[in-house]
Amino acid sequence: MVKKTTRKSTKKKNTKKFPTGLIVEILIVITTIAGVVALFIYNNNRKADYIVETNAFFAPFEFYEGREIKGVDVEIINRVAEKMNKKIDIKDVEFDVIIDNVAAGKIADAGAAGLTITPARQEKVNFSIPYYTSVQYVIFDKNHAPETRNGHVVWEALAGSKIGSQTGSTGYLFASDEAESGVIAGTNTEVKGFDSHQLAADAIGAHIIDYAIADELPAKMIVSKNPGLEALPLYYMGASVAEDEPAKESYAIAVNKDRTELLEAFNEVLAEMLTRDANGQTEIDRLVLKYMGF
């Protein structure tokens, strides 16, 4: 038997490395292409010219009727779409993300959800002219009513209690400010956020909170459907009862700072809808009454 010998390969292995710099450049190109493709897909999937975000649990301004969102703000948005001859989609989202989404301008161009103009928000977005002024209301169990002054409640009457409101809403911001550094600071007052004013009101019956704070119209609609609850306006205490001042706010539409043409359209439409008729009413007033069922 002849012994077989194994012949070692004399072929050298290719040990040459890919230049690191070239790899980085290739990765940058791939990332850029991916971003362009994603943007192309996003723009093609976005069938509307503009997207307005809302939180559809704020009747009579926005609310669900079946699967359709209706309300005063929807009427305003539809009028703007008609004036601009553009398609505007309304998207229901969590209330406290609206301002940041509009500021970024990627998934929303504007926001309409009973938004109050504040300095902090003005740094992020532009606001339309105000179109409705509302007083904050305190919702409470009729059997556990807070102390009142001439038909209204002052912040001091809520000291030491548990207060609830929709997270990010004016009522929530007011209550948080007053509890942290305002007239009821240092009184062990607790402020709890909820996904909607209705859920905050429901928490009263569940004994999770003592009082809920909401805008006037939503508060009135909530108590109209719940005979065990009542709501009264919330005031800042003055030197006398006559000098007490209501805790109030004005609503406006939030618009991305680069969408100047959209802001102008909202302002033109709102100016038309705020014109008073012979009875002193505006179209906004009539829409509020309509969607409140009056």
mmCIF file of N, CA and C in Angstrom, residues 89-151:
data_model
loop_
_atom_site.group_PDB
_atom_site.id
_atom_site.type_symbol
_atom_site.label_atom_id
_atom_site.label_comp_id
_atom_site.label_asym_id
_atom_site.label_seq_id
_atom_site.Cartn_x
_atom_site.Cartn_y
_atom_site.Cartn_z
ATOM 1 N N ASP A 89 -57.294 66.501 7.331
ATOM 2 C CA ASP A 89 -57.708 65.358 8.143
ATOM 3 C C ASP A 89 -57.623 65.704 9.622
ATOM 4 N N ILE A 90 -58.551 65.170 10.396
ATOM 5 C CA ILE A 90 -58.559 65.373 11.846
ATOM 6 C C ILE A 90 -58.155 64.062 12.507
ATOM 7 N N LYS A 91 -57.159 64.131 13.381
ATOM 8 C CA LYS A 91 -56.633 62.936 14.033
ATOM 9 C C LYS A 91 -56.809 63.052 15.545
ATOM 10 N N ASP A 92 -57.406 62.027 16.146
ATOM 11 C CA ASP A 92 -57.637 61.995 17.591
ATOM 12 C C ASP A 92 -56.407 61.423 18.297
ATOM 13 N N VAL A 93 -55.826 62.198 19.222
ATOM 14 C CA VAL A 93 -54.628 61.774 19.957
ATOM 15 C C VAL A 93 -54.780 62.145 21.430
ATOM 16 N N GLU A 94 -53.807 61.743 22.232
ATOM 17 C CA GLU A 94 -53.786 62.157 23.637
ATOM 18 C C GLU A 94 -53.577 63.674 23.706
ATOM 19 N N PHE A 95 -54.305 64.324 24.601
ATOM 20 C CA PHE A 95 -54.283 65.782 24.667
ATOM 21 C C PHE A 95 -52.882 66.355 24.867
ATOM 22 N N ASP A 96 -52.117 65.750 25.787
ATOM 23 C CA ASP A 96 -50.851 66.367 26.169
ATOM 24 C C ASP A 96 -49.704 66.167 25.175
ATOM 25 N N VAL A 97 -49.967 65.535 24.007
ATOM 26 C CA VAL A 97 -48.921 65.429 22.974
ATOM 27 C C VAL A 97 -49.155 66.394 21.829
ATOM 28 N N ILE A 98 -50.309 67.064 21.813
ATOM 29 C CA ILE A 98 -50.693 67.882 20.669
ATOM 30 C C ILE A 98 -49.703 69.014 20.401
ATOM 31 N N ILE A 99 -49.372 69.792 21.411
ATOM 32 C CA ILE A 99 -48.486 70.945 21.205
ATOM 33 C C ILE A 99 -47.128 70.512 20.662
ATOM 34 N N ASP A 100 -46.547 69.472 21.238
ATOM 35 C CA ASP A 100 -45.232 69.008 20.773
ATOM 36 C C ASP A 100 -45.306 68.445 19.354
ATOM 37 N N ASN A 101 -46.373 67.750 19.029
ATOM 38 C CA ASN A 101 -46.531 67.216 17.675
ATOM 39 C C ASN A 101 -46.664 68.330 16.647
ATOM 40 N N VAL A 102 -47.429 69.362 17.004
ATOM 41 C CA VAL A 102 -47.590 70.501 16.097
ATOM 42 C C VAL A 102 -46.266 71.251 15.954
ATOM 43 N N ALA A 103 -45.545 71.397 17.050
ATOM 44 C CA ALA A 103 -44.252 72.091 17.006
ATOM 45 C C ALA A 103 -43.263 71.372 16.092
ATOM 46 N N ALA A 104 -43.263 70.033 16.148
ATOM 47 C CA ALA A 104 -42.358 69.257 15.304
ATOM 48 C C ALA A 104 -42.765 69.326 13.840
ATOM 49 N N GLY A 105 -44.067 69.361 13.573
ATOM 50 C CA GLY A 105 -44.563 69.526 12.215
ATOM 51 C C GLY A 105 -44.439 68.317 11.319
ATOM 52 N N LYS A 106 -44.128 67.153 11.869
ATOM 53 C CA LYS A 106 -43.947 65.949 11.048
ATOM 54 C C LYS A 106 -45.240 65.159 10.896
ATOM 55 N N ILE A 107 -45.992 65.042 11.983
ATOM 56 C CA ILE A 107 -47.232 64.274 11.903
ATOM 57 C C ILE A 107 -48.459 65.146 12.136
ATOM 58 N N ALA A 108 -48.258 66.410 12.449
ATOM 59 C CA ALA A 108 -49.385 67.329 12.643
ATOM 60 C C ALA A 108 -48.980 68.736 12.237
ATOM 61 N N ASP A 109 -49.915 69.433 11.591
ATOM 62 C CA ASP A 109 -49.676 70.813 11.173
ATOM 63 C C ASP A 109 -50.345 71.810 12.109
ATOM 64 N N ALA A 110 -51.396 71.350 12.792
ATOM 65 C CA ALA A 110 -52.132 72.233 13.699
ATOM 66 C C ALA A 110 -52.824 71.399 14.762
ATOM 67 N N GLY A 111 -53.291 72.086 15.817
ATOM 68 C CA GLY A 111 -54.008 71.414 16.892
ATOM 69 C C GLY A 111 -55.226 72.215 17.287
ATOM 70 N N ALA A 112 -56.362 71.534 17.473
ATOM 71 C CA ALA A 112 -57.603 72.183 17.890
ATOM 72 C C ALA A 112 -58.255 71.313 18.947
ATOM 73 N N ALA A 113 -58.165 71.748 20.192
ATOM 74 C CA ALA A 113 -58.707 70.927 21.284
ATOM 75 C C ALA A 113 -58.978 71.781 22.518
ATOM 76 N N GLY A 114 -59.576 72.952 22.313
ATOM 77 C CA GLY A 114 -59.786 73.853 23.440
ATOM 78 C C GLY A 114 -58.467 74.278 24.043
ATOM 79 N N LEU A 115 -57.495 74.603 23.180
ATOM 80 C CA LEU A 115 -56.139 74.924 23.635
ATOM 81 C C LEU A 115 -56.046 76.366 24.133
ATOM 82 N N THR A 116 -55.421 76.532 25.280
ATOM 83 C CA THR A 116 -55.226 77.845 25.871
ATOM 84 C C THR A 116 -53.858 78.394 25.492
ATOM 85 N N ILE A 117 -53.817 79.689 25.206
ATOM 86 C CA ILE A 117 -52.546 80.343 24.885
ATOM 87 C C ILE A 117 -51.760 80.554 26.173
ATOM 88 N N THR A 118 -50.545 80.017 26.231
ATOM 89 C CA THR A 118 -49.643 80.247 27.364
ATOM 90 C C THR A 118 -48.276 80.624 26.819
ATOM 91 N N PRO A 119 -47.468 81.360 27.583
ATOM 92 C CA PRO A 119 -46.127 81.725 27.119
ATOM 93 C C PRO A 119 -45.282 80.510 26.737
ATOM 94 N N ALA A 120 -45.375 79.438 27.516
ATOM 95 C CA ALA A 120 -44.586 78.237 27.227
ATOM 96 C C ALA A 120 -44.994 77.624 25.889
ATOM 97 N N ARG A 121 -46.276 77.606 25.614
ATOM 98 C CA ARG A 121 -46.750 77.052 24.350
ATOM 99 C C ARG A 121 -46.405 77.967 23.174
ATOM 100 N N GLN A 122 -46.416 79.273 23.416
ATOM 101 C CA GLN A 122 -46.100 80.219 22.343
ATOM 102 C C GLN A 122 -44.650 80.099 21.876
ATOM 103 N N GLU A 123 -43.792 79.582 22.723
ATOM 104 C CA GLU A 123 -42.407 79.357 22.307
ATOM 105 C C GLU A 123 -42.319 78.231 21.282
ATOM 106 N N LYS A 124 -43.308 77.341 21.289
ATOM 107 C CA LYS A 124 -43.269 76.164 20.418
ATOM 108 C C LYS A 124 -44.114 76.315 19.154
ATOM 109 N N VAL A 125 -45.270 76.975 19.279
ATOM 110 C CA VAL A 125 -46.210 77.060 18.156
ATOM 111 C C VAL A 125 -46.750 78.479 18.029
ATOM 112 N N ASN A 126 -47.386 78.761 16.891
ATOM 113 C CA ASN A 126 -48.143 79.996 16.722
ATOM 114 C C ASN A 126 -49.600 79.724 17.080
ATOM 115 N N PHE A 127 -50.298 80.753 17.528
ATOM 116 C CA PHE A 127 -51.706 80.613 17.862
ATOM 117 C C PHE A 127 -52.556 81.532 16.995
ATOM 118 N N SER A 128 -53.738 81.053 16.687
ATOM 119 C CA SER A 128 -54.715 81.876 15.977
ATOM 120 C C SER A 128 -55.274 82.920 16.929
ATOM 121 N N ILE A 129 -56.162 83.751 16.409
ATOM 122 C CA ILE A 129 -56.869 84.670 17.296
ATOM 123 C C ILE A 129 -57.768 83.838 18.224
ATOM 124 N N PRO A 130 -57.954 84.264 19.469
ATOM 125 C CA PRO A 130 -58.831 83.511 20.385
ATOM 126 C C PRO A 130 -60.263 83.510 19.861
ATOM 127 N N TYR A 131 -60.971 82.404 20.069
ATOM 128 C CA TYR A 131 -62.338 82.334 19.557
ATOM 129 C C TYR A 131 -63.377 81.965 20.614
ATOM 130 N N TYR A 132 -62.926 81.645 21.838
ATOM 131 C CA TYR A 132 -63.893 81.373 22.900
ATOM 132 C C TYR A 132 -63.216 81.547 24.253
ATOM 133 N N THR A 133 -63.905 82.196 25.174
ATOM 134 C CA THR A 133 -63.389 82.378 26.531
ATOM 135 C C THR A 133 -64.219 81.544 27.498
ATOM 136 N N SER A 134 -63.530 80.788 28.333
ATOM 137 C CA SER A 134 -64.214 79.874 29.251
ATOM 138 C C SER A 134 -63.685 80.041 30.665
ATOM 139 N N VAL A 135 -64.594 79.916 31.630
ATOM 140 C CA VAL A 135 -64.231 79.940 33.048
ATOM 141 C C VAL A 135 -64.043 78.501 33.515
ATOM 142 N N GLN A 136 -63.070 78.276 34.372
ATOM 143 C CA GLN A 136 -62.872 76.949 34.952
ATOM 144 C C GLN A 136 -63.975 76.669 35.976
ATOM 145 N N TYR A 137 -64.435 75.418 36.008
ATOM 146 C CA TYR A 137 -65.494 75.012 36.927
ATOM 147 C C TYR A 137 -65.005 73.889 37.832
ATOM 148 N N VAL A 138 -65.541 73.860 39.038
ATOM 149 C CA VAL A 138 -65.260 72.777 39.987
ATOM 150 C C VAL A 138 -66.443 71.813 39.981
ATOM 151 N N ILE A 139 -66.169 70.550 39.733
ATOM 152 C CA ILE A 139 -67.203 69.510 39.762
ATOM 153 C C ILE A 139 -67.092 68.780 41.097
ATOM 154 N N PHE A 140 -68.232 68.547 41.747
ATOM 155 C CA PHE A 140 -68.186 67.921 43.067
ATOM 156 C C PHE A 140 -69.447 67.110 43.323
ATOM 157 N N ASP A 141 -69.345 66.215 44.295
ATOM 158 C CA ASP A 141 -70.487 65.427 44.754
ATOM 159 C C ASP A 141 -71.435 66.371 45.503
ATOM 160 N N LYS A 142 -72.713 66.316 45.165
ATOM 161 C CA LYS A 142 -73.679 67.210 45.813
ATOM 162 C C LYS A 142 -73.698 67.050 47.330
ATOM 163 N N ASN A 143 -73.340 65.861 47.793
ATOM 164 C CA ASN A 143 -73.345 65.624 49.242
ATOM 165 C C ASN A 143 -72.057 66.071 49.918
ATOM 166 N N HIS A 144 -71.079 66.501 49.129
ATOM 167 C CA HIS A 144 -69.811 66.963 49.697
ATOM 168 C C HIS A 144 -69.368 68.238 48.971
ATOM 169 N N ALA A 145 -70.226 69.224 49.006
ATOM 170 C CA ALA A 145 -69.974 70.489 48.308
ATOM 171 C C ALA A 145 -68.940 71.330 49.049
ATOM 172 N N PRO A 146 -68.049 72.008 48.328
ATOM 173 C CA PRO A 146 -67.086 72.899 48.977
ATOM 174 C C PRO A 146 -67.776 74.191 49.419
ATOM 175 N N GLU A 147 -67.124 74.945 50.245
ATOM 176 C CA GLU A 147 -67.664 76.235 50.686
ATOM 177 C C GLU A 147 -67.739 77.186 49.495
ATOM 178 N N THR A 148 -68.814 77.949 49.396
ATOM 179 C CA THR A 148 -69.007 78.860 48.265
ATOM 180 C C THR A 148 -69.061 80.313 48.722
ATOM 181 N N ARG A 149 -68.836 81.200 47.762
ATOM 182 C CA ARG A 149 -68.928 82.646 48.000
ATOM 183 C C ARG A 149 -69.796 83.247 46.881
ATOM 184 N N ASN A 150 -71.017 83.574 47.223
ATOM 185 C CA ASN A 150 -71.912 84.213 46.264
ATOM 186 C C ASN A 150 -72.061 83.387 44.977
ATOM 187 N N GLY A 151 -72.163 82.066 45.117
ATOM 188 C CA GLY A 151 -72.415 81.212 43.969
ATOM 189 C C GLY A 151 -71.193 80.713 43.240
#
